[in-house]
Tab-separated table of C-alpha atoms and ligand atoms in Angstrom:
chain	number	residue	atom	x	y	z
T	1	UNK	CA	0.139	-0.116	0.179
T	2	UNK	CA	1.612	3.307	-1.068
T	3	UNK	CA	-1.349	5.624	0.530
T	4	UNK	CA	-3.995	5.826	2.741
T	5	UNK	CA	-7.354	6.979	1.897
T	6	UNK	CA	-8.267	9.340	4.669
T	7	UNK	CA	-11.491	11.262	5.614
T	8	UNK	CA	-11.946	14.314	7.851
T	9	UNK	CA	-14.826	16.316	9.390
T	10	UNK	CA	-14.171	19.809	8.218
T	11	UNK	CA	-15.650	23.124	8.103
T	12	UNK	CA	-14.636	26.400	6.019
T	13	UNK	CA	-17.067	28.918	7.633
T	14	UNK	CA	-18.289	29.278	11.402
T	15	UNK	CA	-21.933	28.567	12.197
T	16	UNK	CA	-24.364	26.001	13.537
T	17	UNK	CA	-21.861	22.780	13.731
T	18	UNK	CA	-24.341	20.332	12.120
T	19	UNK	CA	-24.849	22.820	9.188
T	20	UNK	CA	-21.375	23.850	8.560
T	21	UNK	CA	-19.503	20.507	8.998
T	22	UNK	CA	-18.584	18.537	5.810
T	23	UNK	CA	-16.447	15.572	4.760
T	24	UNK	CA	-13.379	15.844	3.078
T	25	UNK	CA	-11.484	12.927	1.452
T	26	UNK	CA	-7.649	13.090	1.101
T	27	UNK	CA	-4.586	10.561	0.641
T	28	UNK	CA	-1.797	10.359	2.970
T	29	UNK	CA	1.169	9.198	1.067
T	30	UNK	CA	3.072	6.401	2.887
T	31	UNK	CA	6.215	6.724	0.410
T	32	UNK	CA	6.740	10.362	1.188
T	33	UNK	CA	6.936	9.883	4.933
T	34	UNK	CA	9.567	12.376	6.631
T	35	UNK	CA	11.974	11.136	9.272
T	36	UNK	CA	10.572	12.546	12.218
T	37	UNK	CA	6.690	11.938	11.165
T	38	UNK	CA	4.196	9.518	12.367
T	39	UNK	CA	0.998	8.234	10.527
T	40	UNK	CA	-1.877	7.330	12.823
T	41	UNK	CA	-5.236	5.731	12.718
T	42	UNK	CA	-8.034	7.337	14.869
T	43	UNK	CA	-9.301	5.192	17.719
T	44	UNK	CA	-11.739	7.817	19.173
T	45	UNK	CA	-12.830	11.513	18.851
T	46	UNK	CA	-14.770	13.005	21.748
T	47	UNK	CA	-17.160	15.742	21.174
T	48	UNK	CA	-16.412	18.459	23.708
T	49	UNK	CA	-18.322	21.848	24.341
T	50	UNK	CA	-15.244	23.532	23.308
T	51	UNK	CA	-15.187	21.738	19.923
T	52	UNK	CA	-18.780	23.001	19.367
T	53	UNK	CA	-17.824	26.400	20.377
T	54	UNK	CA	-14.783	26.425	18.048
T	55	UNK	CA	-16.806	25.504	14.928
T	56	UNK	CA	-19.409	28.138	15.898
T	57	UNK	CA	-16.488	30.654	15.858
T	58	UNK	CA	-17.057	31.807	19.261
T	59	UNK	CA	-13.946	29.916	20.887
T	60	UNK	CA	-10.929	32.128	21.457
T	61	UNK	CA	-8.485	29.479	20.391
T	62	UNK	CA	-9.170	28.369	16.647
T	63	UNK	CA	-7.159	26.346	13.901
T	64	UNK	CA	-6.281	28.496	11.019
T	65	UNK	CA	-8.466	27.698	7.944
T	66	UNK	CA	-6.130	26.530	5.085
T	67	UNK	CA	-6.155	24.478	1.823
T	68	UNK	CA	-3.381	22.021	3.159
T	69	UNK	CA	-5.396	19.064	2.887
T	70	UNK	CA	-6.632	19.879	-0.694
T	71	UNK	CA	-9.887	21.545	0.172
T	72	UNK	CA	-11.439	23.844	-2.457
T	73	UNK	CA	-11.899	26.506	0.405
T	74	UNK	CA	-9.540	27.269	3.132
T	75	UNK	CA	-10.971	24.544	5.979
T	76	UNK	CA	-9.970	23.257	9.134
T	77	UNK	CA	-10.393	19.720	10.746
T	78	UNK	CA	-12.585	19.772	13.703
T	79	UNK	CA	-12.032	18.409	17.165
T	80	UNK	CA	-9.221	19.002	19.811
T	81	UNK	CA	-9.235	15.797	21.640
T	82	UNK	CA	-8.651	12.461	20.417
T	83	UNK	CA	-6.865	8.885	20.563
T	84	UNK	CA	-4.605	7.462	17.813
T	85	UNK	CA	-2.789	4.419	17.155
T	86	UNK	CA	0.381	4.540	15.373
T	87	UNK	CA	0.447	2.705	12.069
T	88	UNK	CA	3.782	4.062	10.184
T	89	UNK	CA	6.758	5.738	11.631
T	90	UNK	CA	9.704	7.863	9.684
T	91	UNK	CA	13.190	6.383	9.970
T	92	UNK	CA	14.243	8.725	12.801
T	93	UNK	CA	11.265	8.457	15.115
T	94	UNK	CA	12.634	7.553	18.570
T	95	UNK	CA	9.703	7.694	21.073
T	96	UNK	CA	7.167	5.663	19.167
T	97	UNK	CA	6.694	2.043	17.768
T	98	UNK	CA	3.798	0.769	15.533
T	99	UNK	CA	0.898	-0.058	17.658
T	100	UNK	CA	1.554	2.630	20.330
T	101	UNK	CA	-1.364	4.851	21.547
T	102	UNK	CA	-0.979	8.514	21.325
T	103	UNK	CA	-2.817	11.886	21.734
T	104	UNK	CA	-1.893	15.366	20.714
T	105	UNK	CA	0.334	17.414	22.924
T	106	UNK	CA	-1.544	20.779	22.090
T	107	UNK	CA	-5.100	22.088	21.113
T	108	UNK	CA	-6.294	22.615	17.651
T	109	UNK	CA	-5.124	19.234	16.380
T	110	UNK	CA	-8.102	18.498	14.342
T	111	UNK	CA	-9.157	15.008	15.758
T	112	UNK	CA	-12.311	14.404	14.078
T	113	UNK	CA	-10.836	12.314	11.215
T	114	UNK	CA	-9.870	8.857	10.347
T	115	UNK	CA	-6.280	9.325	9.949
T	116	UNK	CA	-3.594	11.845	10.702
T	117	UNK	CA	-0.010	12.442	10.050
T	118	UNK	CA	2.192	14.578	12.564
T	119	UNK	CA	5.770	15.137	14.020
T	120	UNK	CA	6.327	13.015	16.733
T	121	UNK	CA	7.077	16.024	18.773
T	122	UNK	CA	3.423	17.140	18.702
T	123	UNK	CA	2.106	13.879	20.231
T	124	UNK	CA	2.299	12.194	23.706
T	125	UNK	CA	2.509	8.478	24.139
T	126	UNK	CA	0.012	6.770	26.390
T	127	UNK	CA	0.425	3.219	27.772
T	128	UNK	CA	-1.694	0.841	25.505
T	129	UNK	CA	-2.583	-1.605	28.499
T	130	UNK	CA	-5.583	-2.933	30.036
T	131	UNK	CA	-5.590	-0.287	32.984
T	132	UNK	CA	-6.162	2.591	30.697
T	133	UNK	CA	-9.463	2.198	28.823
T	134	UNK	CA	-9.867	3.430	25.370
T	135	UNK	CA	-12.390	6.027	26.813
T	136	UNK	CA	-10.355	7.206	29.420
T	137	UNK	CA	-7.168	7.499	27.129
T	138	UNK	CA	-9.268	9.414	24.620
T	139	UNK	CA	-10.585	12.007	27.156
T	140	UNK	CA	-7.625	12.482	29.446
T	141	UNK	CA	-6.436	15.903	27.935
T	142	UNK	CA	-9.605	18.183	28.454
T	143	UNK	CA	-11.727	17.145	31.340
T	144	UNK	CA	-9.417	15.180	33.888
T	145	UNK	CA	-6.732	17.445	33.265
T	146	UNK	CA	-8.659	20.519	33.953
T	147	UNK	CA	-10.062	18.937	37.153
T	148	UNK	CA	-6.621	18.043	38.248
T	149	UNK	CA	-5.102	21.545	37.655
T	150	UNK	CA	-7.995	23.325	39.258
T	151	UNK	CA	-7.652	21.205	42.470
T	152	UNK	CA	-3.979	21.400	42.790
T	153	UNK	CA	-2.502	24.541	40.887
T	154	UNK	CA	-4.193	27.532	42.612
T	155	UNK	CA	-4.785	26.880	46.309
T	156	UNK	CA	-2.849	24.757	48.803
T	157	UNK	CA	-5.698	22.185	49.750
T	158	UNK	CA	-4.936	19.658	52.408
T	159	UNK	CA	-6.322	16.216	53.161
T	160	UNK	CA	-9.668	16.945	54.945
T	161	UNK	CA	-10.357	20.342	53.189
T	162	UNK	CA	-13.426	21.151	51.406
T	163	UNK	CA	-14.381	22.127	47.962
T	164	UNK	CA	-17.851	22.794	46.197
T	165	UNK	CA	-18.533	22.544	42.485
T	166	UNK	CA	-21.601	22.920	40.339
T	167	UNK	CA	-21.997	20.924	37.178
T	168	UNK	CA	-21.360	17.799	39.261
T	169	UNK	CA	-22.928	15.590	36.669
T	170	UNK	CA	-20.256	16.743	33.969
T	171	UNK	CA	-17.258	14.922	33.001
T	172	UNK	CA	-14.999	17.792	34.679
T	173	UNK	CA	-17.340	17.319	37.806
T	174	UNK	CA	-16.805	13.724	37.998
T	175	UNK	CA	-13.107	13.793	37.311
T	176	UNK	CA	-12.801	16.417	40.127
T	177	UNK	CA	-14.755	14.016	42.470
T	178	UNK	CA	-12.647	11.097	41.744
T	179	UNK	CA	-9.283	13.263	42.028
T	180	UNK	CA	-10.629	14.994	45.088
T	181	UNK	CA	-11.191	11.837	46.726
T	182	UNK	CA	-7.690	10.545	45.805
T	183	UNK	CA	-6.204	13.743	47.246
T	184	UNK	CA	-8.243	13.234	50.383
T	185	UNK	CA	-10.471	16.214	49.924
T	186	UNK	CA	-13.984	16.432	50.814
T	187	UNK	CA	-16.384	17.541	47.972
T	188	UNK	CA	-19.928	18.995	47.609
T	189	UNK	CA	-21.383	18.686	44.182
T	190	UNK	CA	-24.413	20.414	42.930
T	191	UNK	CA	-26.449	18.771	40.254
T	192	UNK	CA	-29.570	19.807	38.502
T	193	UNK	CA	-32.943	17.927	39.995
T	194	UNK	CA	-34.195	15.041	37.635
T	195	UNK	CA	-36.768	12.300	38.111
T	196	UNK	CA	-33.831	9.762	38.708
T	197	UNK	CA	-32.002	11.933	41.089
T	198	UNK	CA	-30.929	8.880	43.236
T	199	UNK	CA	-29.352	6.926	40.377
T	200	UNK	CA	-27.229	10.012	39.735
T	201	UNK	CA	-26.252	10.599	43.394
T	202	UNK	CA	-25.440	6.914	43.753
T	203	UNK	CA	-23.104	6.976	40.752
T	204	UNK	CA	-21.398	10.186	42.195
T	205	UNK	CA	-21.217	8.673	45.593
T	206	UNK	CA	-19.558	5.664	43.957
T	207	UNK	CA	-16.960	7.796	42.285
T	208	UNK	CA	-15.983	9.287	45.672
T	209	UNK	CA	-18.357	12.201	46.175
T	210	UNK	CA	-18.766	13.079	49.897
T	211	UNK	CA	-22.081	15.104	49.261
T	212	UNK	CA	-24.330	15.705	46.513
T	213	UNK	CA	-27.041	18.397	46.539
T	214	UNK	CA	-29.604	19.712	44.160
T	215	UNK	CA	-29.799	23.247	42.707
T	216	UNK	CA	-32.990	23.693	44.798
T	217	UNK	CA	-31.069	22.805	48.010
T	218	UNK	CA	-28.267	24.944	46.899
T	219	UNK	CA	-30.727	28.066	46.623
T	220	UNK	CA	-32.473	27.357	49.799
T	221	UNK	CA	-30.876	29.750	52.610
T	222	UNK	CA	-31.696	27.166	55.319
T	223	UNK	CA	-29.591	24.460	53.390
T	224	UNK	CA	-26.536	26.573	54.434
T	225	UNK	CA	-26.863	25.198	58.048
T	226	UNK	CA	-26.896	21.812	56.841
T	227	UNK	CA	-23.543	22.288	55.019
T	228	UNK	CA	-22.035	23.907	57.942
T	229	UNK	CA	-22.900	20.903	59.907
T	230	UNK	CA	-21.349	18.525	57.212
T	231	UNK	CA	-17.925	20.632	57.166
T	232	UNK	CA	-18.226	20.980	60.896
T	233	UNK	CA	-17.608	24.693	60.458
T	234	UNK	CA	-14.381	24.238	58.295
T	235	UNK	CA	-14.313	26.901	55.589
T	236	UNK	CA	-14.905	25.606	52.109
T	237	UNK	CA	-11.738	26.749	50.399
T	238	UNK	CA	-12.313	26.340	46.760
T	239	UNK	CA	-15.402	26.744	44.221
T	240	UNK	CA	-15.495	25.294	40.811
T	241	UNK	CA	-18.030	26.889	38.553
T	242	UNK	CA	-18.957	25.649	35.045
T	243	UNK	CA	-22.596	27.003	35.011
T	244	UNK	CA	-22.783	30.736	36.044
T	245	UNK	CA	-26.139	32.514	36.747
T	246	UNK	CA	-28.017	32.073	40.058
T	247	UNK	CA	-26.704	28.466	40.559
T	248	UNK	CA	-23.139	30.059	40.914
T	249	UNK	CA	-24.274	33.033	43.177
T	250	UNK	CA	-25.879	30.548	45.549
T	251	UNK	CA	-22.688	28.377	45.409
T	252	UNK	CA	-20.214	31.045	46.112
T	253	UNK	CA	-22.217	32.076	49.144
T	254	UNK	CA	-21.047	28.786	50.554
T	255	UNK	CA	-17.578	29.563	50.321
T	256	UNK	CA	-15.348	30.504	53.472
T	257	UNK	CA	-13.212	33.279	54.250
T	258	UNK	CA	-10.101	33.745	51.693
T	259	UNK	CA	-11.664	31.194	49.391
T	260	UNK	CA	-10.760	30.733	45.664
T	261	UNK	CA	-13.585	30.601	42.823
T	262	UNK	CA	-12.491	29.300	39.601
T	263	UNK	CA	-14.724	29.726	36.701
T	264	UNK	CA	-14.202	27.381	33.822
T	265	UNK	CA	-17.468	27.161	31.998
T	266	UNK	CA	-20.498	28.875	31.453
T	267	UNK	CA	-23.271	26.135	30.721
T	268	UNK	CA	-26.410	28.222	31.693
T	269	UNK	CA	-25.263	30.999	29.438
T	270	UNK	CA	-25.733	33.398	32.279
T	271	UNK	CA	-23.126	35.704	33.591
T	272	UNK	CA	-21.063	35.234	36.752
T	273	UNK	CA	-22.643	37.422	39.337
T	274	UNK	CA	-21.074	37.653	42.742
T	275	UNK	CA	-22.357	39.380	45.960
T	276	UNK	CA	-20.106	42.308	46.907
T	277	UNK	CA	-19.828	41.195	50.351
T	278	UNK	CA	-17.958	38.183	49.445
T	279	UNK	CA	-15.179	40.321	48.229
T	280	UNK	CA	-15.294	42.864	51.099
T	281	UNK	CA	-15.952	40.562	54.161
T	282	UNK	CA	-14.666	37.264	52.871
T	283	UNK	CA	-11.703	38.165	50.851
T	284	UNK	CA	-12.977	36.123	47.998
T	285	UNK	CA	-10.716	35.607	45.115
T	286	UNK	CA	-12.296	34.893	41.720
T	287	UNK	CA	-10.257	33.804	38.643
T	288	UNK	CA	-10.851	32.129	35.418
T	289	UNK	CA	-9.506	28.747	34.364
T	290	UNK	CA	-8.590	27.737	30.802
T	291	UNK	CA	-6.538	24.396	30.301
T	292	UNK	CA	-5.487	25.818	26.788
T	293	UNK	CA	-3.848	28.659	28.348
T	294	UNK	CA	-2.268	26.667	31.055
T	295	UNK	CA	-0.500	24.202	29.222
T	296	UNK	CA	1.117	27.360	27.253
T	297	UNK	CA	1.677	29.186	30.438
T	298	UNK	CA	3.124	26.546	32.386
T	299	UNK	CA	5.723	24.496	30.462
T	300	UNK	CA	5.577	20.817	30.956
T	301	UNK	CA	1.962	21.052	32.674
T	302	UNK	CA	0.219	18.875	30.141
T	303	UNK	CA	2.666	16.095	30.477
T	304	UNK	CA	2.870	16.309	34.343
T	305	UNK	CA	-0.914	16.525	34.712
T	306	UNK	CA	-1.315	13.546	32.363
T	307	UNK	CA	1.523	11.517	34.331
T	308	UNK	CA	-0.396	12.203	37.622
T	309	UNK	CA	-3.736	10.898	35.985
T	310	UNK	CA	-2.003	7.888	34.539
T	311	UNK	CA	-0.826	7.249	37.964
T	312	UNK	CA	-4.290	7.608	39.507
T	313	UNK	CA	-5.507	5.120	36.802
T	314	UNK	CA	-2.516	2.602	37.523
T	315	UNK	CA	-3.391	2.838	41.117
T	316	UNK	CA	-6.922	2.090	40.480
T	317	UNK	CA	-8.063	5.103	41.683
T	318	UNK	CA	-9.667	6.613	38.736
T	319	UNK	CA	-12.704	4.873	37.204
T	320	UNK	CA	-13.598	4.930	33.755
T	321	UNK	CA	-17.076	6.992	33.541
T	322	UNK	CA	-19.975	6.225	31.238
T	323	UNK	CA	-19.838	8.093	27.850
T	324	UNK	CA	-22.281	7.585	24.895
T	325	UNK	CA	-20.373	5.857	22.304
T	326	UNK	CA	-20.966	5.881	18.550
T	327	UNK	CA	-19.248	3.235	16.627
T	328	UNK	CA	-17.899	3.452	13.241
T	329	UNK	CA	-16.184	0.475	11.280
T	330	UNK	CA	-13.401	2.151	9.374
T	331	UNK	CA	-13.370	-0.551	6.533
T	332	UNK	CA	-16.800	0.324	5.266
T	333	UNK	CA	-16.823	3.827	6.423
T	334	UNK	CA	-18.780	6.000	3.884
T	335	UNK	CA	-18.863	9.967	3.909
T	336	UNK	CA	-22.509	9.616	5.080
T	337	UNK	CA	-21.687	7.385	7.731
T	338	UNK	CA	-19.019	9.770	9.234
T	339	UNK	CA	-21.048	12.923	8.731
T	340	UNK	CA	-24.198	11.449	10.230
T	341	UNK	CA	-22.096	10.264	13.354
T	342	UNK	CA	-20.842	13.509	14.243
T	343	UNK	CA	-24.065	15.228	13.649
T	344	UNK	CA	-25.871	12.631	15.904
T	345	UNK	CA	-22.953	13.339	18.491
T	346	UNK	CA	-23.515	17.145	18.277
T	347	UNK	CA	-27.369	16.695	18.695
T	348	UNK	CA	-26.979	14.384	21.348
T	349	UNK	CA	-24.436	16.000	23.301
T	350	UNK	CA	-26.834	17.730	25.742
T	351	UNK	CA	-27.498	14.498	27.008
T	352	UNK	CA	-24.035	13.629	27.977
T	353	UNK	CA	-20.564	13.025	26.578
T	354	UNK	CA	-20.416	11.665	23.001
T	355	UNK	CA	-17.235	9.730	21.697
T	356	UNK	CA	-16.969	8.761	18.028
T	357	UNK	CA	-15.194	5.380	18.061
T	358	UNK	CA	-13.283	3.822	14.952
T	359	UNK	CA	-12.595	0.102	14.825
C	1	NAP	N1	-12.036	26.241	30.695
C	1	NAP	C1	-11.379	24.931	30.375
C	1	NAP	O1	-10.190	24.890	30.441
C	1	NAP	C2	-12.627	23.839	30.368
C	1	NAP	C3	-11.992	22.704	30.370
C	1	NAP	C4	-12.775	21.547	30.229
C	1	NAP	C5	-14.311	21.885	30.079
C	1	NAP	N2	-14.689	23.130	30.146
C	1	NAP	C6	-16.057	23.501	30.235
C	1	NAP	O2	-16.664	22.802	31.462
C	1	NAP	C7	-18.072	22.657	30.962
C	1	NAP	C8	-18.375	21.285	31.228
C	1	NAP	O3	-17.766	20.418	30.206
C	1	NAP	P1	-17.805	18.866	30.078
C	1	NAP	O4	-17.142	18.208	28.847
C	1	NAP	O5	-17.438	18.216	31.589
C	1	NAP	O6	-19.503	18.773	30.019
C	1	NAP	P2	-20.582	17.663	30.065
C	1	NAP	O7	-19.865	16.435	30.446
C	1	NAP	O8	-21.093	17.697	28.627
C	1	NAP	O9	-21.662	18.211	30.900
C	1	NAP	C9	-22.288	19.340	30.821
C	1	NAP	C10	-22.934	19.463	32.192
C	1	NAP	O10	-23.498	20.833	32.222
C	1	NAP	C11	-24.736	20.802	32.926
C	1	NAP	N3	-25.644	21.804	32.223
C	1	NAP	C12	-25.669	22.272	31.059
C	1	NAP	N4	-26.628	23.194	30.999
C	1	NAP	C13	-27.030	23.478	32.187
C	1	NAP	C14	-27.781	24.624	32.685
C	1	NAP	N5	-28.459	25.605	31.881
C	1	NAP	N6	-27.778	24.712	33.988
C	1	NAP	C15	-27.194	23.904	34.891
C	1	NAP	N7	-26.359	22.916	34.397
C	1	NAP	C16	-26.218	22.869	33.073
C	1	NAP	C17	-25.333	19.492	32.668
C	1	NAP	O11	-26.234	19.108	33.621
C	1	NAP	P3	-27.237	17.863	33.478
C	1	NAP	O12	-26.485	16.727	33.649
C	1	NAP	O13	-28.069	18.111	34.456
C	1	NAP	O14	-27.672	17.964	31.963
C	1	NAP	C18	-24.093	18.755	32.735
C	1	NAP	O15	-23.596	18.442	34.135
C	1	NAP	C19	-18.283	23.162	29.754
C	1	NAP	O16	-18.844	24.437	29.913
C	1	NAP	C20	-16.770	23.158	29.060
C	1	NAP	O17	-16.702	24.185	27.941
C	1	NAP	C21	-13.728	24.074	30.416
């Protein structure tokens, strides 16, 4: 075989993701491989809120639109996170062997595609063994990495300390619960009410949540007393916000003196609104968190974070969480199959994390 027929999910203009994505076919020439290049087959491509925002054109970090892959109009491959398997290597490649698993080391890689070619320096190798599941490997760079950095980079939390978060049911939230438990921290996770609340609560308690409360409880002034009983008067030192609006305002009121509030998402599309008194009388510090910026700002932080998470997985302390999987068979894949899989994933992403898998 002298070339590979690859397919990519691309966009040439910004807008509603399902309307602007299209499939582009291109060849990867195996005879022309540079000495430090690697050819990979995609194993899994998650669909994250940031991927959606990027295609909408409202995300600050965007890949350039180019004609590099032979598109008639300048375009970009969608997707930032993904797991690949090495299928060919240049003769000077030192870190990778055929069959290895790898992930992009930076953002804007364009992971929604069947195959990719990359310089080895832009890739991180992951262990290809039974302890690390395909799901965990495919999703390690965004959500668990964010949770780990928020819990460890901003404030010195000691075992026994408390943190509170909204979006407790999100992938970041579930990762924060697990990492918090591993670090000996106590967590309060706020979730939206739902008919099967007990099922969700049990899932989060099994992951290691200390307490799970609903938005309604979070908004009830009297409930603050219950929380004080749980914490035995210890201040809640860190708040993680991915929702905004009144959910956040009510969560911030639970924070103790000198606490840190990190905002990393705005799922309610409502602004971050904080009581003045928290700043004046409780010395609150409120900051934004963006993993994409952190990995640029703090050299080595992506690798360090991933190594820590891999150790947690190796120790058996970081469980695989349920995702919605869309399976595609690479051997029989048509353009429509690929397009429809991502359109379905985009449509269903409000129901939970969607991962397109290629076998
Ligand atoms: N800044 C960063 O570096 C960074 C990194 C990773 C993720 N993020 C952000 O973190 C957020 C979560 O990402 P994810 O991938 O973990 O998401 P996810 O697994 O898809 O979960 C989304 C969560 O948002 C909740 N939600 C959605 N709309 C809501 C609303 N109107 N009010 C209250 N809750 C609402 C959902 O609650 P239900 O379960 O009740 O539907 C669910 O818990 C996103 O905003 C994402 O962009 C930011």
